[in-house]
Amino acid sequence: MMRMLGFAALGLALIFLLGPFLIIAGAGFSSGDLLVFPPQGFSLRWYGAVFEIERFRESFVLSMQLAVGSTVLALLLGVPAAYAMARYQVPGGEWIRTIVTAPVIVPAIIAGLALLRYTVIPLGLPVMAALVLGHTALVAPYAVRVVTVSLTHLRPDVEEAAVLLGATRTGAFFKVVLPNIRNGMMAAFILGFITSFNQVPVSLFLTGPGVTTLPIDMLAAMEFVYDPSIAALSTLLALMSVSIVLIAERVLGLSRYV
Amino acid sequence: MSDPEYLALRNITIAYGKTVAVNDVSISVPQGELLALLGPSGCGKTTLMRAIAGLLPLTTGSIALNKRDITRVPANKREVGLVFQSYALFPHLSVFENVAFGLRLRKISGDQLQQRVDGAIAMVGLQGFERRLPKELSGGQQQRVALARSVVVRPSLLLLDEPLSNLDARLRLEMRSELHRLHRDLGVTMIYVTHDQTEALALADRIVVMRDGCVAQSGTPEDLYERPTSGFVARFMGFENILSVTPEGLAGEPGRLDAATSSVRDARALAWRPQNVVLGQGPFSGRVVGASYQGETTEYLIDSAAGMLKAQSPVVSQRFAPGDAINFDLPFDRAVKLAES
């Protein structure tokens, strides 16, 4: 009896998780001009069409640049921060840990608004700089957390061994620490990239004329055009995220870090 | 010939806040000696060793190595090797690259690098394992890599931190004799940190016993094993029966120190090993409360007026069972005199 209930609950959960995705994916196969489900007829027309739409191409490139740039920045900040907290008794370390992970807890929409109101507008930052700033802040906590996990697998005496063999502390970091947290950094990069690439609430406040990320652009497009290209594009993006995560899981064992 | 003060630790104190881990310790180590730092955990031996390596600063005192004051020399410039208890191999590097690490930092390359790494790997008997990663090796093999990695750079001093404690009993014996051979062949001055007195006795030229951050006693293995001066060292060396000496006689057995034994009257306590307690005859009496068969011998726990005593006697002689009343003797000529109990 309990077993049956368990299976039923699992089934429901799967329907709620996968259902919307299947409906969207299905709607994209429509041969008609309207976004409806079930699709009218069947064609690959809209899956081909998304590559032809200029504005999506532009915002796709921008989203890519933004995701790569802000994730790299977040790692440049996050790796030293994680290292310092893992190896040294940083004064107020608990506070710093909380602050560093706060963006994971604070609703992104509030973070976006605050960033716009109190940083971007007063400083008159250009749109791209504002986006990079916002996304870096958003991604950095993931970088800190994931890198911290992989640092805990590396005993501090391994670094001491390098120092006693003649390496400087900095040398030991580059020769011993970095190679051993490489997988963690890759995992952090992938998580950060996907977080930034799919990000809506923060970007919503920070995008400006002519500079738009792909998800925001899709949101805007839906208000004017209601054809199945949006569904096709959403499906392609979802598949991209899923395949990146699957490959990362295979190669790096991503789930060990999160 | 060999410098008697090759390594000179002078009045070293290491304190963390109010905790004093090492308290005014001075030790001299001649060149080529294998010195064991022996003591229970928390006695300060590991702290002292890390300070010699340069991984911890001294609060006061100085360290000189080969006539050079290294008190303020950073760890990477001291030429002091350390074999870690956990081995601390570089997980991402092969056996060959682990051993080559220190040589590459010294800008040694090509044939010379190859020769020296091969030599070190051969010395610890790991030929054929050069391409393995540390996680593909057994504990004993990792230990050998750690040794090879430390000695290949020809350190002025080699420190070993409980190097055998993570190995099983059989491997421990094997590595012990291997370490002995290595020390003999290389002639490198070594400090061996351990809490295991049998390891220290078997390996060391000289032993320093530490207690609560201080040197409790130092000397050759024979000195310590046969002539401990304090109850602490005596217990460490297997003198499990320690009776304090009072003006009236032995504790719990007043009158047992007669004129014939006046030579032991100046001691604060007397100590006997279990095998030196004579069972079945003698002026002392007690009751057997425990007997455990150990093959060659049987170990007895005896409750007497002088306290709980441990005795060991060959199985072939008479046997006693728990509950038996027993007479026994503590022969004074087999006792060691302790200046403090």
Coordinates of C-alpha atoms in Angstrom, one line a residue:
Chain A
M1 CA 0.0 0.0 0.0
M2 CA 2.7 2.5 1.1
R3 CA 4.7 1.3 -1.9
M4 CA 1.8 2.1 -4.3
L5 CA 1.4 5.6 -2.7
G6 CA 5.1 6.2 -3.1
F7 CA 5.0 5.3 -6.7
A8 CA 2.0 7.6 -7.2
A9 CA 3.7 10.5 -5.5
L10 CA 6.8 9.9 -7.6
G11 CA 4.7 9.8 -10.8
L12 CA 3.0 13.1 -9.9
A13 CA 6.3 14.8 -9.2
L14 CA 7.7 13.6 -12.5
I15 CA 4.6 15.0 -14.3
F16 CA 4.9 18.3 -12.7
L17 CA 8.7 18.5 -13.3
L18 CA 8.7 17.2 -16.9
G19 CA 5.2 18.0 -18.0
P20 CA 5.7 21.7 -18.8
F21 CA 9.0 20.9 -20.6
L22 CA 7.2 18.3 -22.8
I23 CA 4.4 20.6 -23.6
I24 CA 6.8 23.4 -24.6
A25 CA 9.0 21.0 -26.6
G26 CA 5.9 19.7 -28.3
A27 CA 4.5 23.1 -29.1
G28 CA 7.7 23.9 -30.9
F29 CA 7.1 21.1 -33.4
S30 CA 4.0 22.8 -34.6
S31 CA 3.6 23.6 -38.3
G32 CA 1.1 26.4 -37.6
D33 CA 1.9 30.0 -36.7
L34 CA 0.5 30.1 -33.2
L35 CA 2.0 28.8 -29.9
V36 CA -0.6 26.2 -28.9
F37 CA -0.6 22.7 -27.5
P38 CA -1.3 20.2 -28.8
P39 CA 0.7 21.4 -31.8
Q40 CA -1.1 21.9 -35.2
G41 CA 0.6 19.4 -37.4
F42 CA 4.3 18.6 -37.2
S43 CA 7.3 20.3 -38.6
L44 CA 10.9 21.2 -37.7
R45 CA 10.2 24.7 -39.2
W46 CA 10.4 26.6 -35.9
Y47 CA 13.4 24.8 -34.7
G48 CA 15.2 26.0 -37.9
A49 CA 13.6 29.4 -37.7
V50 CA 15.1 30.4 -34.3
F51 CA 18.6 30.4 -35.8
E52 CA 17.4 33.0 -38.4
I53 CA 16.1 35.5 -35.9
E54 CA 18.7 38.3 -35.7
R55 CA 17.8 39.6 -32.2
F56 CA 18.0 36.2 -30.7
R57 CA 21.4 35.6 -32.3
E58 CA 22.7 38.9 -30.8
S59 CA 21.3 38.4 -27.3
F60 CA 22.6 34.7 -27.4
V61 CA 26.1 36.0 -28.1
L62 CA 25.8 38.6 -25.3
S63 CA 24.5 36.0 -22.8
M64 CA 27.4 33.7 -23.7
Q65 CA 29.9 36.5 -23.2
L66 CA 28.2 37.6 -20.0
A67 CA 28.1 34.1 -18.6
V68 CA 31.7 33.3 -19.4
G69 CA 33.0 36.7 -18.3
S70 CA 31.1 36.9 -15.0
T71 CA 31.9 33.2 -14.1
V72 CA 35.6 33.7 -14.7
L73 CA 35.5 36.9 -12.6
A74 CA 33.5 35.0 -9.9
L75 CA 36.2 32.3 -9.8
L76 CA 39.0 34.8 -9.7
L77 CA 37.3 36.2 -6.6
G78 CA 35.9 33.0 -5.2
V79 CA 39.0 30.7 -5.3
P80 CA 41.2 33.0 -3.2
A81 CA 38.3 33.6 -0.8
A82 CA 37.5 29.9 -0.4
Y83 CA 41.2 29.2 0.0
A84 CA 41.7 31.8 2.7
M85 CA 38.6 30.6 4.6
A86 CA 39.7 26.9 4.4
R87 CA 43.3 27.4 5.4
Y88 CA 43.5 30.3 7.8
Q89 CA 41.7 31.5 10.8
V90 CA 40.2 34.6 9.1
P91 CA 39.0 37.1 11.7
G92 CA 35.2 37.1 11.5
G93 CA 35.4 34.1 9.2
E94 CA 31.8 33.0 10.0
W95 CA 30.5 36.4 9.1
I96 CA 32.3 36.5 5.8
R97 CA 31.0 33.0 5.0
T98 CA 27.5 34.2 5.6
I99 CA 27.9 37.3 3.6
V100 CA 29.5 35.4 0.7
T101 CA 26.7 32.9 0.5
A102 CA 23.9 35.5 1.1
P103 CA 23.1 36.0 -2.6
V104 CA 22.0 32.4 -2.7
I105 CA 19.4 33.2 0.0
V106 CA 18.4 36.8 -0.9
P107 CA 15.7 36.7 -3.6
A108 CA 17.5 37.7 -6.9
I109 CA 14.9 40.2 -7.7
I110 CA 15.7 42.2 -4.6
A111 CA 19.4 41.9 -5.3
G112 CA 18.8 43.2 -8.8
L113 CA 16.8 46.1 -7.6
A114 CA 19.3 47.0 -4.9
L115 CA 22.2 46.8 -7.3
L116 CA 20.4 49.1 -9.8
R117 CA 19.2 51.6 -7.3
Y118 CA 22.3 51.9 -5.1
T119 CA 25.2 51.0 -7.4
V120 CA 24.5 51.2 -11.1
I121 CA 22.5 54.4 -11.1
P122 CA 24.7 56.4 -8.6
L123 CA 27.9 55.3 -10.4
G124 CA 26.4 55.7 -13.9
L125 CA 27.7 52.3 -14.9
P126 CA 27.3 51.2 -18.5
V127 CA 24.8 48.4 -19.1
M128 CA 27.3 45.7 -19.8
A129 CA 29.4 46.6 -16.7
A130 CA 26.2 46.5 -14.6
L131 CA 25.3 43.1 -16.0
V132 CA 28.8 41.7 -15.3
L133 CA 28.8 43.1 -11.8
G134 CA 25.3 41.7 -11.1
H135 CA 26.1 38.2 -12.5
T136 CA 29.5 38.0 -10.8
A137 CA 27.9 38.7 -7.5
L138 CA 25.2 36.1 -8.3
V139 CA 27.7 33.4 -9.3
A140 CA 30.5 34.0 -6.8
P141 CA 28.7 32.2 -3.9
Y142 CA 28.6 29.0 -6.0
A143 CA 32.3 29.4 -6.8
V144 CA 33.1 29.8 -3.1
R145 CA 31.0 26.8 -2.1
V146 CA 32.1 24.4 -4.8
V147 CA 35.8 25.3 -4.4
T148 CA 35.5 25.0 -0.6
V149 CA 34.3 21.4 -1.0
S150 CA 37.2 20.4 -3.2
L151 CA 39.7 22.1 -0.9
T152 CA 38.5 20.1 2.0
H153 CA 39.6 17.0 0.1
L154 CA 43.2 18.3 0.0
R155 CA 45.0 18.0 3.3
P156 CA 47.0 21.1 4.3
D157 CA 50.1 19.0 4.9
V158 CA 50.4 18.4 1.2
E159 CA 51.2 22.1 0.8
E160 CA 53.6 21.9 3.7
A161 CA 55.3 19.0 2.0
A162 CA 55.8 21.2 -1.1
V163 CA 57.2 24.0 1.0
L164 CA 59.7 21.7 2.8
L165 CA 60.8 20.5 -0.6
G166 CA 61.7 24.1 -1.5
A167 CA 58.5 25.7 -2.8
T168 CA 57.3 29.1 -1.7
R169 CA 53.8 29.3 -0.3
T170 CA 52.6 30.9 -3.6
G171 CA 54.5 28.3 -5.5
A172 CA 52.9 25.5 -3.5
F173 CA 49.4 27.0 -4.3
F174 CA 50.0 27.0 -8.0
K175 CA 51.9 23.7 -8.2
V176 CA 49.9 21.7 -5.7
V177 CA 46.6 23.3 -4.7
L178 CA 45.4 24.5 -8.1
P179 CA 45.9 21.2 -10.0
N180 CA 44.1 19.4 -7.2
I181 CA 41.0 21.7 -7.2
R182 CA 40.9 21.9 -11.0
N183 CA 37.8 19.6 -11.2
G184 CA 36.1 21.6 -8.5
M185 CA 36.8 24.8 -10.4
M186 CA 35.4 23.3 -13.6
A187 CA 32.3 22.2 -11.7
A188 CA 32.0 25.8 -10.3
F189 CA 32.5 27.2 -13.8
I190 CA 29.7 25.0 -15.2
L191 CA 27.3 25.8 -12.4
G192 CA 28.1 29.5 -12.6
F193 CA 27.8 29.5 -16.4
I194 CA 24.3 27.9 -16.3
T195 CA 23.2 30.1 -13.4
S196 CA 24.2 33.2 -15.3
F197 CA 23.0 32.1 -18.7
N198 CA 19.5 31.3 -17.4
Q199 CA 19.3 34.2 -15.1
V200 CA 16.2 36.5 -15.3
P201 CA 15.4 38.5 -12.2
V202 CA 18.7 40.3 -11.8
S203 CA 19.1 40.9 -15.5
L204 CA 15.6 42.3 -15.7
F205 CA 16.8 45.4 -13.8
L206 CA 20.2 45.7 -15.4
T207 CA 19.6 45.3 -19.1
G208 CA 19.3 48.4 -21.2
P209 CA 18.6 49.7 -24.7
G210 CA 20.3 47.5 -27.3
V211 CA 22.0 45.3 -24.6
T212 CA 19.8 42.4 -23.6
T213 CA 20.4 38.9 -22.4
L214 CA 18.7 36.0 -24.2
P215 CA 16.2 35.1 -21.5
I216 CA 15.1 38.7 -21.1
D217 CA 14.9 39.1 -24.9
M218 CA 12.7 36.0 -25.0
L219 CA 10.5 37.4 -22.3
A220 CA 10.1 40.6 -24.3
A221 CA 9.5 38.8 -27.6
M222 CA 6.6 36.9 -26.1
E223 CA 4.7 40.1 -25.5
F224 CA 4.8 40.9 -29.2
V225 CA 5.2 37.7 -31.2
Y226 CA 3.3 34.6 -30.2
D227 CA 4.6 32.0 -32.5
P228 CA 6.2 28.6 -31.7
S229 CA 9.8 29.9 -32.2
I230 CA 9.9 30.8 -28.5
A231 CA 9.0 27.2 -27.6
A232 CA 11.6 25.9 -29.9
L233 CA 14.2 28.2 -28.5
S234 CA 13.3 27.3 -24.9
T235 CA 13.6 23.6 -25.7
L236 CA 17.0 24.1 -27.3
L237 CA 18.3 26.0 -24.3
A238 CA 17.0 23.5 -21.9
L239 CA 18.6 20.7 -23.8
M240 CA 21.9 22.7 -23.8
S241 CA 21.8 23.1 -20.0
V242 CA 20.9 19.5 -19.5
S243 CA 23.7 18.2 -21.8
I244 CA 26.3 20.4 -20.2
V245 CA 25.3 19.1 -16.7
L246 CA 25.2 15.5 -17.9
I247 CA 28.6 15.7 -19.5
A248 CA 30.0 17.4 -16.4
E249 CA 28.5 14.7 -14.2
R250 CA 30.2 12.1 -16.4
V251 CA 33.6 13.8 -16.6
L252 CA 33.8 15.5 -13.2
G253 CA 31.3 13.9 -11.0
L254 CA 29.5 17.3 -10.6
S255 CA 27.1 16.0 -7.9
R256 CA 30.0 15.6 -5.5
Y257 CA 30.4 19.3 -5.3
V258 CA 26.8 20.5 -4.9
Chain B
M1 CA 85.0 14.4 13.0
S2 CA 81.3 14.5 13.3
D3 CA 79.9 17.7 14.9
P4 CA 78.4 16.9 18.3
E5 CA 76.2 20.0 17.9
Y6 CA 75.2 19.5 14.3
L7 CA 71.6 20.4 15.3
A8 CA 71.4 22.6 18.4
L9 CA 68.0 23.4 19.9
R10 CA 68.5 26.0 22.6
N11 CA 65.9 26.9 25.2
I12 CA 63.0 26.5 22.8
T13 CA 59.6 27.5 24.1
I14 CA 56.5 27.4 21.9
A15 CA 53.3 28.9 23.3
Y16 CA 49.9 29.4 21.9
G17 CA 48.3 32.1 23.9
K18 CA 48.4 30.7 27.5
T19 CA 49.1 27.1 26.4
V20 CA 52.8 26.2 26.5
A21 CA 53.3 23.3 24.1
V22 CA 57.1 23.2 24.4
N23 CA 58.7 24.6 27.5
D24 CA 62.4 25.5 27.5
V25 CA 63.7 22.5 25.7
S26 CA 67.4 22.2 24.7
I27 CA 68.6 19.3 22.7
S28 CA 71.9 18.7 20.7
V29 CA 72.0 16.2 18.0
P30 CA 75.4 15.0 16.6
Q31 CA 75.8 14.6 12.8
G32 CA 74.5 11.3 11.5
E33 CA 72.6 10.4 14.7
L34 CA 69.1 9.0 14.7
L35 CA 67.3 10.6 17.6
A36 CA 63.9 9.5 18.7
L37 CA 61.5 12.0 20.2
L38 CA 59.3 9.8 22.3
G39 CA 56.3 10.7 24.3
P40 CA 52.5 10.3 24.6
S41 CA 50.2 12.5 22.4
G42 CA 50.1 16.0 23.6
C43 CA 53.6 16.0 25.0
G44 CA 54.8 18.6 22.5
K45 CA 57.0 16.3 20.3
T46 CA 55.1 17.1 17.1
T47 CA 55.0 20.8 17.9
L48 CA 58.8 20.7 18.4
M49 CA 59.3 18.8 15.2
R50 CA 57.2 21.3 13.2
A51 CA 59.2 24.1 14.7
I52 CA 62.4 22.5 13.6
A53 CA 61.0 22.2 10.1
G54 CA 60.1 25.9 10.1
L55 CA 56.3 25.3 9.9
L56 CA 55.8 26.9 13.3
P57 CA 57.5 30.0 14.8
L58 CA 59.4 29.7 18.1
T59 CA 58.1 31.9 21.0
T60 CA 61.7 32.0 22.4
G61 CA 64.9 30.1 21.8
S62 CA 67.0 29.3 18.8
I63 CA 67.8 26.6 16.3
A64 CA 71.2 26.1 14.7
L65 CA 71.8 23.5 12.0
N66 CA 75.3 22.8 10.8
K67 CA 76.6 26.0 12.5
R68 CA 74.1 28.2 10.8
D69 CA 71.3 29.9 12.8
I70 CA 68.1 28.9 11.1
T71 CA 65.7 30.3 13.7
R72 CA 64.3 32.8 11.2
V73 CA 65.0 31.0 8.0
P74 CA 61.8 30.1 6.2
A75 CA 60.8 26.5 5.9
N76 CA 61.5 26.3 2.1
K77 CA 65.1 27.4 2.7
R78 CA 66.0 25.2 5.6
E79 CA 66.9 22.0 3.7
V80 CA 65.0 20.1 6.3
G81 CA 63.0 17.1 5.0
L82 CA 59.9 15.9 6.7
V83 CA 58.1 12.6 6.2
F84 CA 54.5 13.2 7.2
Q85 CA 52.4 10.8 9.2
S86 CA 49.8 11.0 6.4
Y87 CA 52.6 10.8 3.8
A88 CA 51.2 14.0 2.2
L89 CA 52.0 12.8 -1.4
F90 CA 50.9 15.1 -4.2
P91 CA 47.7 13.4 -5.4
H92 CA 47.8 14.7 -8.9
L93 CA 51.4 13.6 -9.6
S94 CA 52.8 10.2 -10.4
V95 CA 55.4 8.5 -8.2
F96 CA 58.2 9.7 -10.5
E97 CA 56.9 13.3 -10.4
N98 CA 56.3 13.2 -6.6
V99 CA 60.0 12.2 -6.1
A100 CA 61.2 14.7 -8.8
F101 CA 59.2 17.6 -7.3
G102 CA 62.0 19.0 -5.1
L103 CA 64.7 18.4 -7.7
R104 CA 62.7 20.4 -10.3
L105 CA 62.4 23.3 -7.9
R106 CA 66.2 23.1 -7.7
K107 CA 66.4 23.5 -11.4
I108 CA 67.8 20.0 -11.9
S109 CA 66.7 18.4 -15.2
G110 CA 67.6 15.9 -17.9
D111 CA 69.8 13.0 -17.2
Q112 CA 70.7 14.2 -13.7
L113 CA 67.1 14.4 -12.7
Q114 CA 66.3 11.0 -14.2
Q115 CA 69.3 9.4 -12.4
R116 CA 68.6 10.9 -9.0
V117 CA 64.9 10.0 -9.1
D118 CA 65.6 6.5 -10.4
G119 CA 68.2 6.1 -7.6
A120 CA 65.8 7.3 -4.9
I121 CA 63.0 5.0 -6.2
A122 CA 65.3 2.1 -6.4
M123 CA 66.5 2.8 -2.8
V124 CA 63.0 2.3 -1.5
G125 CA 62.3 -0.6 -3.8
L126 CA 59.6 0.9 -6.0
Q127 CA 61.0 0.3 -9.4
G128 CA 58.2 -0.3 -11.9
F129 CA 55.8 1.9 -10.0
E130 CA 57.0 5.2 -11.4
R131 CA 53.9 5.9 -13.4
R132 CA 51.4 5.1 -10.7
L133 CA 49.4 7.8 -8.9
P134 CA 49.5 7.8 -5.1
K135 CA 45.9 6.6 -4.8
E136 CA 46.9 3.5 -6.7
L137 CA 49.5 2.5 -4.1
S138 CA 49.2 0.7 -0.7
G139 CA 49.9 2.5 2.5
G140 CA 53.4 1.0 2.7
Q141 CA 54.2 2.0 -0.8
Q142 CA 53.0 5.5 -0.2
Q143 CA 55.3 5.6 2.8
R144 CA 58.2 4.6 0.6
V145 CA 57.4 7.3 -2.0
A146 CA 57.3 9.9 0.8
L147 CA 60.7 8.7 2.0
A148 CA 62.2 8.8 -1.5
R149 CA 60.7 12.2 -2.1
S150 CA 62.3 13.6 1.1
V151 CA 65.8 12.1 0.8
V152 CA 66.3 12.7 -3.0
V153 CA 67.0 16.4 -2.3
R154 CA 69.7 15.4 0.2
P155 CA 68.3 17.3 3.2
S156 CA 70.7 18.4 6.0
L157 CA 68.2 16.9 8.4
L158 CA 65.3 14.4 8.0
L159 CA 62.3 14.5 10.3
L160 CA 59.9 11.6 10.5
D161 CA 56.5 12.1 12.1
E162 CA 55.1 8.8 13.4
P163 CA 56.0 7.3 10.0
L164 CA 54.9 3.8 10.8
S165 CA 51.7 4.5 12.7
N166 CA 49.4 4.0 9.7
L167 CA 50.8 0.6 8.7
D168 CA 49.7 -2.8 9.9
A169 CA 51.9 -4.7 12.3
R170 CA 53.8 -6.9 9.8
L171 CA 54.5 -3.9 7.5
R172 CA 55.6 -1.9 10.5
L173 CA 58.4 -4.3 11.3
E174 CA 59.5 -4.4 7.7
M175 CA 59.6 -0.6 7.3
R176 CA 61.4 -0.3 10.6
S177 CA 64.3 -2.3 9.4
E178 CA 64.1 -0.5 6.1
L179 CA 64.4 2.8 7.9
H180 CA 67.4 1.5 9.8
R181 CA 69.1 0.5 6.6
L182 CA 68.3 3.8 5.0
H183 CA 69.8 5.7 7.9
R184 CA 72.9 3.6 7.8
D185 CA 73.4 3.9 4.0
L186 CA 72.6 7.6 3.8
G187 CA 74.2 8.8 7.0
V188 CA 71.7 11.6 7.2
T189 CA 70.8 13.0 10.6
M190 CA 67.3 12.0 11.5
I191 CA 64.8 12.9 14.1
Y192 CA 62.1 10.3 14.6
V193 CA 58.9 11.3 16.4
T194 CA 56.9 8.5 17.9
H195 CA 54.8 7.5 20.8
D196 CA 55.8 3.8 20.5
Q197 CA 58.7 3.0 22.8
T198 CA 59.5 -0.3 21.0
E199 CA 60.0 1.6 17.7
A200 CA 62.2 4.1 19.5
L201 CA 64.3 1.4 21.2
A202 CA 64.8 -0.5 18.0
L203 CA 65.7 2.4 15.8
A204 CA 67.3 5.2 17.7
D205 CA 70.9 5.9 18.6
R206 CA 69.5 8.1 21.3
I207 CA 66.1 8.8 22.8
V208 CA 64.6 12.0 24.2
V209 CA 61.4 11.3 26.2
M210 CA 59.1 14.3 26.4
R211 CA 56.4 15.0 28.9
D212 CA 54.1 18.1 29.1
G213 CA 56.4 20.1 26.8
C214 CA 59.6 19.3 28.7
V215 CA 62.4 16.7 28.3
A216 CA 61.7 14.0 30.9
Q217 CA 64.9 12.1 30.2
S218 CA 67.3 11.5 27.4
G219 CA 69.9 8.9 26.8
T220 CA 70.7 5.8 24.8
P221 CA 68.0 3.1 24.4
E222 CA 69.9 1.1 27.1
D223 CA 70.0 4.0 29.5
L224 CA 66.3 4.6 29.2
Y225 CA 65.3 0.9 29.2
E226 CA 67.5 -0.1 32.1
R227 CA 67.9 3.1 34.1
P228 CA 64.8 5.3 33.9
T229 CA 64.9 8.1 36.5
S230 CA 61.3 8.9 36.9
G231 CA 58.0 7.0 37.2
F232 CA 56.8 8.5 33.9
V233 CA 59.8 7.2 31.9
A234 CA 59.8 3.9 33.9
R235 CA 56.2 3.2 33.0
F236 CA 56.9 4.0 29.4
M237 CA 59.8 1.5 29.4
G238 CA 57.7 -1.3 30.9
F239 CA 58.3 -0.9 34.6
E240 CA 54.7 -1.3 35.5
N241 CA 55.1 -1.9 39.2
I242 CA 56.2 1.3 40.9
L243 CA 56.2 1.5 44.7
S244 CA 57.1 4.8 46.4
V245 CA 59.7 4.7 49.2
T246 CA 58.8 6.4 52.5
P247 CA 60.9 6.8 55.7
E248 CA 59.0 3.8 57.1
G249 CA 59.7 1.6 54.2
L250 CA 57.9 0.7 51.0
A251 CA 54.5 2.2 50.5
G252 CA 51.9 -0.2 51.9
E253 CA 54.6 -2.6 53.1
P254 CA 56.2 -0.8 56.1
G255 CA 59.3 -2.6 57.4
R256 CA 60.1 -4.2 54.1
L257 CA 63.2 -2.1 53.6
D258 CA 65.6 -3.6 56.1
A259 CA 69.3 -2.9 56.7
A260 CA 70.4 -5.1 53.8
T261 CA 68.7 -2.8 51.4
S262 CA 69.9 0.5 52.6
S263 CA 71.3 1.2 49.1
V264 CA 67.8 1.8 47.9
R265 CA 66.7 4.0 50.8
D266 CA 67.8 7.2 49.1
A267 CA 65.4 6.6 46.1
R268 CA 61.9 8.2 46.0
A269 CA 60.4 5.1 44.4
L270 CA 61.4 1.6 43.2
A271 CA 60.1 0.0 40.0
W272 CA 60.0 -3.6 38.8
R273 CA 59.1 -5.0 35.4
P274 CA 56.4 -7.7 35.5
Q275 CA 58.9 -10.4 34.6
N276 CA 61.0 -9.5 37.7
V277 CA 58.3 -10.2 40.2
V278 CA 59.0 -13.6 41.7
L279 CA 55.9 -15.6 42.3
G280 CA 55.2 -18.4 44.8
Q281 CA 57.6 -17.5 47.5
G282 CA 58.8 -14.4 49.3
P283 CA 57.9 -12.0 52.1
F284 CA 55.0 -10.2 50.3
S285 CA 51.5 -11.7 50.1
G286 CA 48.5 -10.9 48.0
R287 CA 45.7 -12.4 46.0
V288 CA 45.6 -13.2 42.3
V289 CA 42.8 -11.2 40.7
G290 CA 43.5 -11.8 37.0
A291 CA 45.5 -14.2 34.9
S292 CA 45.9 -13.9 31.1
Y293 CA 47.6 -16.6 29.1
Q294 CA 50.1 -15.1 26.6
G295 CA 51.7 -18.1 25.1
E296 CA 55.2 -18.2 26.5
T297 CA 54.2 -16.6 29.7
T298 CA 51.2 -15.9 31.8
E299 CA 50.5 -12.4 33.1
Y300 CA 49.0 -12.1 36.6
L301 CA 47.3 -9.2 38.2
I302 CA 48.0 -9.3 42.0
D303 CA 46.1 -7.3 44.6
S304 CA 48.5 -6.6 47.5
A305 CA 49.0 -4.2 50.4
A306 CA 51.4 -2.3 48.1
G307 CA 48.7 -1.9 45.5
M308 CA 47.8 -3.6 42.2
L309 CA 50.9 -5.3 40.8
K310 CA 51.5 -7.0 37.5
A311 CA 53.6 -10.1 37.3
Q312 CA 54.7 -12.3 34.4
S313 CA 55.9 -15.8 34.8
P314 CA 56.8 -18.6 32.3
V315 CA 53.9 -20.9 31.7
V316 CA 56.0 -24.0 32.5
S317 CA 56.4 -22.9 36.1
Q318 CA 53.6 -23.2 38.6
R319 CA 50.2 -21.8 37.7
F320 CA 47.8 -19.7 39.7
A321 CA 44.2 -19.0 39.3
P322 CA 42.2 -15.9 40.1
G323 CA 41.3 -16.0 43.8
D324 CA 44.4 -17.8 44.9
A325 CA 46.3 -16.4 47.8
I326 CA 49.9 -15.9 46.7
N327 CA 53.3 -15.1 48.2
F328 CA 55.7 -13.2 46.1
D329 CA 59.0 -11.3 46.2
L330 CA 60.1 -8.0 44.7
P331 CA 63.9 -8.6 44.6
F332 CA 65.7 -5.4 45.3
D333 CA 68.6 -6.2 43.0
R334 CA 66.2 -6.2 40.1
A335 CA 64.6 -2.9 41.0
V336 CA 65.4 0.5 39.5
K337 CA 65.7 3.5 41.7
L338 CA 63.6 6.5 40.7
A339 CA 64.3 10.0 41.8
E340 CA 60.7 10.8 41.4
S341 CA 57.6 8.6 41.3

